[in-house]
Coordinates of C-alpha atoms in Angstrom, one line a residue:
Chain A
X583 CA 38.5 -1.3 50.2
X584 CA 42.1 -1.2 49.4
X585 CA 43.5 -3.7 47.2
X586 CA 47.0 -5.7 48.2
X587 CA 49.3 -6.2 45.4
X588 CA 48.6 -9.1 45.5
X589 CA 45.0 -9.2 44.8
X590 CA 45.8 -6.6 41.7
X591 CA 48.3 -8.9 40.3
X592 CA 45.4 -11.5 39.9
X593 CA 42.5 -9.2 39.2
X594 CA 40.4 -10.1 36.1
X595 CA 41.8 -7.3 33.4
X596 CA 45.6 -8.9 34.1
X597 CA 44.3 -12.8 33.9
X598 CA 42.0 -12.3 30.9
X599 CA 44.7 -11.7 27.8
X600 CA 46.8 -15.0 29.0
X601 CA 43.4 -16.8 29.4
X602 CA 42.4 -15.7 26.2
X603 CA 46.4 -16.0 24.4
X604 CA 46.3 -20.0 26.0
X605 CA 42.7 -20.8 25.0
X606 CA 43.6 -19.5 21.6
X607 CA 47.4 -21.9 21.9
X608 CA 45.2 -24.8 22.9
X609 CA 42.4 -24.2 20.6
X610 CA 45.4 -24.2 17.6
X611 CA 46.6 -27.4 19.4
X612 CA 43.9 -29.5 19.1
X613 CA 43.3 -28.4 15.8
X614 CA 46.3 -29.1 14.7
X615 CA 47.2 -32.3 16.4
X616 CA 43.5 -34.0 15.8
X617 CA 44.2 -35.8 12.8
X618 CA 47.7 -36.9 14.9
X619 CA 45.6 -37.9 17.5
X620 CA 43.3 -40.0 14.9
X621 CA 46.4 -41.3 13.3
X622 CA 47.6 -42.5 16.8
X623 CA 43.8 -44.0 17.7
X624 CA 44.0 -46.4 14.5
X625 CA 48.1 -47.2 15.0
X626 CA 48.7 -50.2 13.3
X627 CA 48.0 -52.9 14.7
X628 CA 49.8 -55.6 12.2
X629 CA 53.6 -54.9 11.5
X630 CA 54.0 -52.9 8.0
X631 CA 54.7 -55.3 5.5
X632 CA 58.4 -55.2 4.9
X633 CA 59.2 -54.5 1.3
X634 CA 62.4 -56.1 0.8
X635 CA 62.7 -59.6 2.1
X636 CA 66.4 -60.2 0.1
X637 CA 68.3 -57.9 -1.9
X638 CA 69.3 -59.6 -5.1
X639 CA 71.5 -56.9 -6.7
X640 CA 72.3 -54.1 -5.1
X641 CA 73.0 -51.9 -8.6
X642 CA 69.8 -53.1 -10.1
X643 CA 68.5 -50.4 -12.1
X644 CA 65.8 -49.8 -14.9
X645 CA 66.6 -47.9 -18.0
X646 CA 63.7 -46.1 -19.9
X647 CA 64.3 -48.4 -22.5
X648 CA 63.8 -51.1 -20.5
X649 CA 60.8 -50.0 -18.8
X650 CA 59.4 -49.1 -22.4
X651 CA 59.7 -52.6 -23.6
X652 CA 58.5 -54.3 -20.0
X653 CA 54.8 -52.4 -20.6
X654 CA 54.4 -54.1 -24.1
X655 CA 54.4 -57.6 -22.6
X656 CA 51.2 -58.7 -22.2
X657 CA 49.9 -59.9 -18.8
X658 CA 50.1 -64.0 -18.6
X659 CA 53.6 -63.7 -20.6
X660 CA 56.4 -65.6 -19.0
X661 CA 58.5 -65.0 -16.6
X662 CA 62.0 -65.5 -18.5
X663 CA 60.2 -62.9 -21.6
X664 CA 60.5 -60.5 -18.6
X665 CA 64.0 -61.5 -17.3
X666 CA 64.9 -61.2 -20.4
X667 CA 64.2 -57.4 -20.2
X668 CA 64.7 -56.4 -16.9
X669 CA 67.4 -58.7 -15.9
X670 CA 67.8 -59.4 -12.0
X671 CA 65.9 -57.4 -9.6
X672 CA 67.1 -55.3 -6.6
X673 CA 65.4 -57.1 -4.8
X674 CA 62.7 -60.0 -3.4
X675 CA 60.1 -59.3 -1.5
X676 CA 58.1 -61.7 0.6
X677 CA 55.8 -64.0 -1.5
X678 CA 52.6 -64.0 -0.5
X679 CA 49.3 -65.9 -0.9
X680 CA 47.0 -63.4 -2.4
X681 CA 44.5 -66.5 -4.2
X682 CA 43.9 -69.8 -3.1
X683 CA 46.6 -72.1 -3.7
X684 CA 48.7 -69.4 -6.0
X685 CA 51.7 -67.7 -4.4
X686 CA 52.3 -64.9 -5.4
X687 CA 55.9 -63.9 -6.2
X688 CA 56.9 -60.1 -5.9
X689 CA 60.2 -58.3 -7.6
X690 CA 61.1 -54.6 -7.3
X691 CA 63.2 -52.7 -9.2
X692 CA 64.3 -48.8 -9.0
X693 CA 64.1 -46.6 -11.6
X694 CA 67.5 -45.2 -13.1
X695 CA 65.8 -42.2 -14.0
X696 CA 63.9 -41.7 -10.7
X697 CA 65.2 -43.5 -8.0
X698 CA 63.0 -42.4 -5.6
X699 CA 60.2 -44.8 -7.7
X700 CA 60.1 -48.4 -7.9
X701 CA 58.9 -51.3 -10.1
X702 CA 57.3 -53.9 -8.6
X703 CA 56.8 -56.7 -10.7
X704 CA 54.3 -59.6 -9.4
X705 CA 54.5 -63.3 -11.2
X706 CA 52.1 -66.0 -10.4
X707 CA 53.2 -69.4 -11.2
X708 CA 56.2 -68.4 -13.3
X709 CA 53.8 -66.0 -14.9
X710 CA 54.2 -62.3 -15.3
X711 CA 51.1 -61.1 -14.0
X712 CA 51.5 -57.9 -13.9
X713 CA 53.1 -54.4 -12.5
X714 CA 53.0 -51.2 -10.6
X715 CA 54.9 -48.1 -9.2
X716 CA 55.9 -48.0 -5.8
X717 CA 56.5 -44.1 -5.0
X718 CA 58.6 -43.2 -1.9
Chain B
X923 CA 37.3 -3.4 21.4
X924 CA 38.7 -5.3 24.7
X925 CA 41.6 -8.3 24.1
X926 CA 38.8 -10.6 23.5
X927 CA 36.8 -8.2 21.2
X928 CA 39.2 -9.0 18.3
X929 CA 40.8 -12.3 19.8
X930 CA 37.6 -14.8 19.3
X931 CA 37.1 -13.1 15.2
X932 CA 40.8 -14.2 14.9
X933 CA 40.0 -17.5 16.7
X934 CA 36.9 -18.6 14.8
X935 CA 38.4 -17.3 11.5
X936 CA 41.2 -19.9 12.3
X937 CA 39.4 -22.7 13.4
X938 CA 37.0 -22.0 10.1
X939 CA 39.7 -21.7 7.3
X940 CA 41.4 -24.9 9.3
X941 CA 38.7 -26.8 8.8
X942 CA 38.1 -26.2 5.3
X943 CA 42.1 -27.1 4.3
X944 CA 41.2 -30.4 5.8
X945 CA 37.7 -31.4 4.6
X946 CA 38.2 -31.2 0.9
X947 CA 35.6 -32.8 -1.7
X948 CA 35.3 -36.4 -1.3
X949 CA 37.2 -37.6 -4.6
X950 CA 34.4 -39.5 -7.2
X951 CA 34.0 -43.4 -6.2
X952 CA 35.8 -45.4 -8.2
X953 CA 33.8 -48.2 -10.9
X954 CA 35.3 -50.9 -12.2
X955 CA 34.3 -53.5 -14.9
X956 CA 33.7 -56.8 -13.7
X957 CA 34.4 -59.8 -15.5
X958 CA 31.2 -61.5 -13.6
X959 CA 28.0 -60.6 -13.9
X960 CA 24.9 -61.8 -11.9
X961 CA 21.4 -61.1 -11.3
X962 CA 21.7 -60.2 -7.8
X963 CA 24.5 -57.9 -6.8
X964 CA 25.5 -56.0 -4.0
X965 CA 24.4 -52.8 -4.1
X966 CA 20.6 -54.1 -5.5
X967 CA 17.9 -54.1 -3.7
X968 CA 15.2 -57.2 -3.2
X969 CA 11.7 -56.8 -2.1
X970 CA 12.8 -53.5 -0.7
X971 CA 16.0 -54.6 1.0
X972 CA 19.7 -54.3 0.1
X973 CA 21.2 -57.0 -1.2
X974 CA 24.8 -56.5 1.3
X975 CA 26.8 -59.3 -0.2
X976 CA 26.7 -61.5 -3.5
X977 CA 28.4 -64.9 -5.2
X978 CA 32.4 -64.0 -4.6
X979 CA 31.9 -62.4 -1.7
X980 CA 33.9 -64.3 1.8
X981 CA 31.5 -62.8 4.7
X982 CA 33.1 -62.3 8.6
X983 CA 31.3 -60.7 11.6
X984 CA 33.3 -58.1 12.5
X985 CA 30.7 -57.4 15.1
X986 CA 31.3 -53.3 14.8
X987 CA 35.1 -53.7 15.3
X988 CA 37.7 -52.1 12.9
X989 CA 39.2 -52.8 9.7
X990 CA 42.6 -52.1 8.9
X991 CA 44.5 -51.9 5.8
X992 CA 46.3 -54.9 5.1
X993 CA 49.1 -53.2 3.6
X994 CA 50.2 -49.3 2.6
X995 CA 48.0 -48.2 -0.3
X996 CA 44.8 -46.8 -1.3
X997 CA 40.9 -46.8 -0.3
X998 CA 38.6 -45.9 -2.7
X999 CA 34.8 -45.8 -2.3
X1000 CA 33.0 -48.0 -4.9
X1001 CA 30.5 -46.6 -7.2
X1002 CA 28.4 -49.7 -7.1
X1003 CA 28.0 -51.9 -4.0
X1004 CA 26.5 -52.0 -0.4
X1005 CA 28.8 -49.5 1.3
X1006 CA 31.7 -50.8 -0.2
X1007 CA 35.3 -49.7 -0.5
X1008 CA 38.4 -51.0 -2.6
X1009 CA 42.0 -50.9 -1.8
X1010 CA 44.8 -51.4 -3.7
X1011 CA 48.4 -51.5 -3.2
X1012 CA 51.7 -51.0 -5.5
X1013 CA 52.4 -54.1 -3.3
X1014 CA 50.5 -56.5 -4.6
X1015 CA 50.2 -55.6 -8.1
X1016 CA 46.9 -56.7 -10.2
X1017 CA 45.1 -57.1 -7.5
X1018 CA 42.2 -55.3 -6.4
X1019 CA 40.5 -55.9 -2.4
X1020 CA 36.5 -54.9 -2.4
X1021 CA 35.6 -54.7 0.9
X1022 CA 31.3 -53.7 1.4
X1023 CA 29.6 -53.2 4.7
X1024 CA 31.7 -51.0 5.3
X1025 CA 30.3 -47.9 7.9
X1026 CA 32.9 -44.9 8.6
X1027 CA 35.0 -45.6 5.7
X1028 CA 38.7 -43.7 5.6
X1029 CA 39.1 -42.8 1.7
X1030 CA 42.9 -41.9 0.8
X1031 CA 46.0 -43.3 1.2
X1032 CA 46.5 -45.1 4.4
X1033 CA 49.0 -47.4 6.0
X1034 CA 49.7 -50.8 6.6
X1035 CA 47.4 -51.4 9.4
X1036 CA 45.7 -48.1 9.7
X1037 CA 41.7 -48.2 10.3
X1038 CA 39.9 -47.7 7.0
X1039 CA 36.5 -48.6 8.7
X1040 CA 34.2 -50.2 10.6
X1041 CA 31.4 -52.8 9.9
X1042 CA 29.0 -55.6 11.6
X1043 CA 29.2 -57.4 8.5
X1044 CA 32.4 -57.2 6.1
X1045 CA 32.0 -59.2 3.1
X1046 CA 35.1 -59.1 0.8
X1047 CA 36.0 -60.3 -2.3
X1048 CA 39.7 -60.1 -4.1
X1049 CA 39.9 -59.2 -7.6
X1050 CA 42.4 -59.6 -9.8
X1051 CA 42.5 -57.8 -13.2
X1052 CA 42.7 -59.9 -16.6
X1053 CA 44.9 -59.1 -20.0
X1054 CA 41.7 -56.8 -21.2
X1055 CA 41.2 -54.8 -18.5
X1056 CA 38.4 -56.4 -16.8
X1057 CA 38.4 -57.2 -13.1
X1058 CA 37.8 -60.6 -12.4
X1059 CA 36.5 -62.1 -8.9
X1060 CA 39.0 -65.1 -8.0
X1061 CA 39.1 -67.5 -5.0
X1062 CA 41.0 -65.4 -2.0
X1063 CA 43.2 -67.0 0.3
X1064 CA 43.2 -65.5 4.2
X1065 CA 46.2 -64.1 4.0
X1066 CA 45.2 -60.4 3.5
X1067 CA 41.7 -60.9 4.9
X1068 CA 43.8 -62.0 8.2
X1069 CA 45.8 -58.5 7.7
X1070 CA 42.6 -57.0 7.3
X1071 CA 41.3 -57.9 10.9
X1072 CA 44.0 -58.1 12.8
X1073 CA 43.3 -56.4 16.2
X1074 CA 45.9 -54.2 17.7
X1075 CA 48.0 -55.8 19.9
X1076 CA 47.5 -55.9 23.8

């Protein structure tokens, strides 16, 4: 039997390498883009919380000074001791209910030294109740 | 050796070292001190059975559906509890969310929103931390358990 072009252009030694090159591509691709497609699965399904509901003061910055004095107020202090540090914030974020019948009152200041990194500050009541870093 | 002689070594080899990059050591579960201490706990175990959810604890039939971070942060698996996680956030500072029951939990960071497991039964309980360190079990309101169970939208 004589074979057409045609028939050699699709014979199994040509077809093998580019099945074997796009198994390889896809394999890659799922591997790759698995975690993507679990990312996708669980998309959010709430809006991210917004971070800045109203900017207060657009150059607000902390010093290291400042941030060294803020950690040695204890936790329940008031909120004017910390004013009295950090001055006004950047910004206010949306208060929130975290407790029963407490709202909870969120202020976030950059870092002079690293503005990439924030301060958030939370008060309860008028209370300083504490802080953390926001990195971004 | 033929094309697929050396091409499946090369291909398993991949999929292998792949794999390992993205399946490191789960990190150590995270304890806590609690400010409240009781003779039954989750995480004990009465007459044989696990005790899944204690005084503190708000309780909600998820029925097997998803749980979802209520906002960006962190999940943590709990060293003590019945299958329970805790998440924290720089966004609400001081404030710890213990989550148990849960089944399939997503340790790491996460996103606002983003499935961090699954559960029948979720019982959770918010924790907020005191002047000496201590973590202290105090009356939630919904608002993050709502952000919690939010379904995706249709």
């Amino acid at each position: 039997m004589v074979s057409t072009p045609h028939s050699a252009a699709l014979s199994p030694e040509v077809i093998k390498p580019f099945l074997a090159g796009g198994l390889l591509l896809a394999l890659i691709g799922l591997v790759f883009d698995f975690q993507g497609a679990r990312q996708w699965w669980s998309a959010p399904g709430v809006a991210a919380t917004p971070s800045c509901e109203a900017i207060v003061r657009s150059d607000a910055q902390l010093s290291r000074e400042q941030l060294a004095k803020l950690l040695t107020v204890p936790e329940r202090g008031s909120k004017e001791t910390i004013r009295e540090i950090v001055a006004e914030p950047y910004c206010r974020m949306a208060s929130l209910p975290v407790r029963s019948g407490v709202t909870a009152e969120r202020e976030a200041y950059p870092l002079a030294f690293d503005p990439s990194t924030q301060l958030i500050i939370l008060y309860e009541n008028d209370e300083y109740a504490g802080y953390r870093f926001r990195f971004q | 050796m033929g094309f697929l002689g050396w091409v499946w070594p090369l291909v398993v080899g991949l999929l292998v070292s792949l794999g390992g990059c993205r399946h490191p050591e789960p990190p150590p579960a995270r304890q806590i001190v609690l400010e409240q201490s009781w003779e039954l706990e989750s995480g004990d175990r009465v007459a044989g059975l696990w005790v899944t959810g204690s005084l503190g604890d708000v309780s909600i039939a998820l029925n097997g559906g998803r749980l979802r971070a209520p906002f960006s942060g962190r999940v943590e698996l709990a060293a003590k509890g019945y299958r329970c996680i805790y998440f924290s956030t720089p966004d609400v500072p001081a404030y710890l969310f213990r989550f148990c029951g849960v089944t399939q939990p997503q340790a790491g960071s996460v996103q606002a929103g983003q499935v961090i497991g699954r559960g029948r039964h979720i019982h959770f309980a918010t924790l907020r931390r005191q002047p000496d360190g201590v973590w202290a079990i105090v009356e939630p309101s919904d608002h993050v358990l709502k952000q919690s169970l939010n379904q995706p939208l249709p």
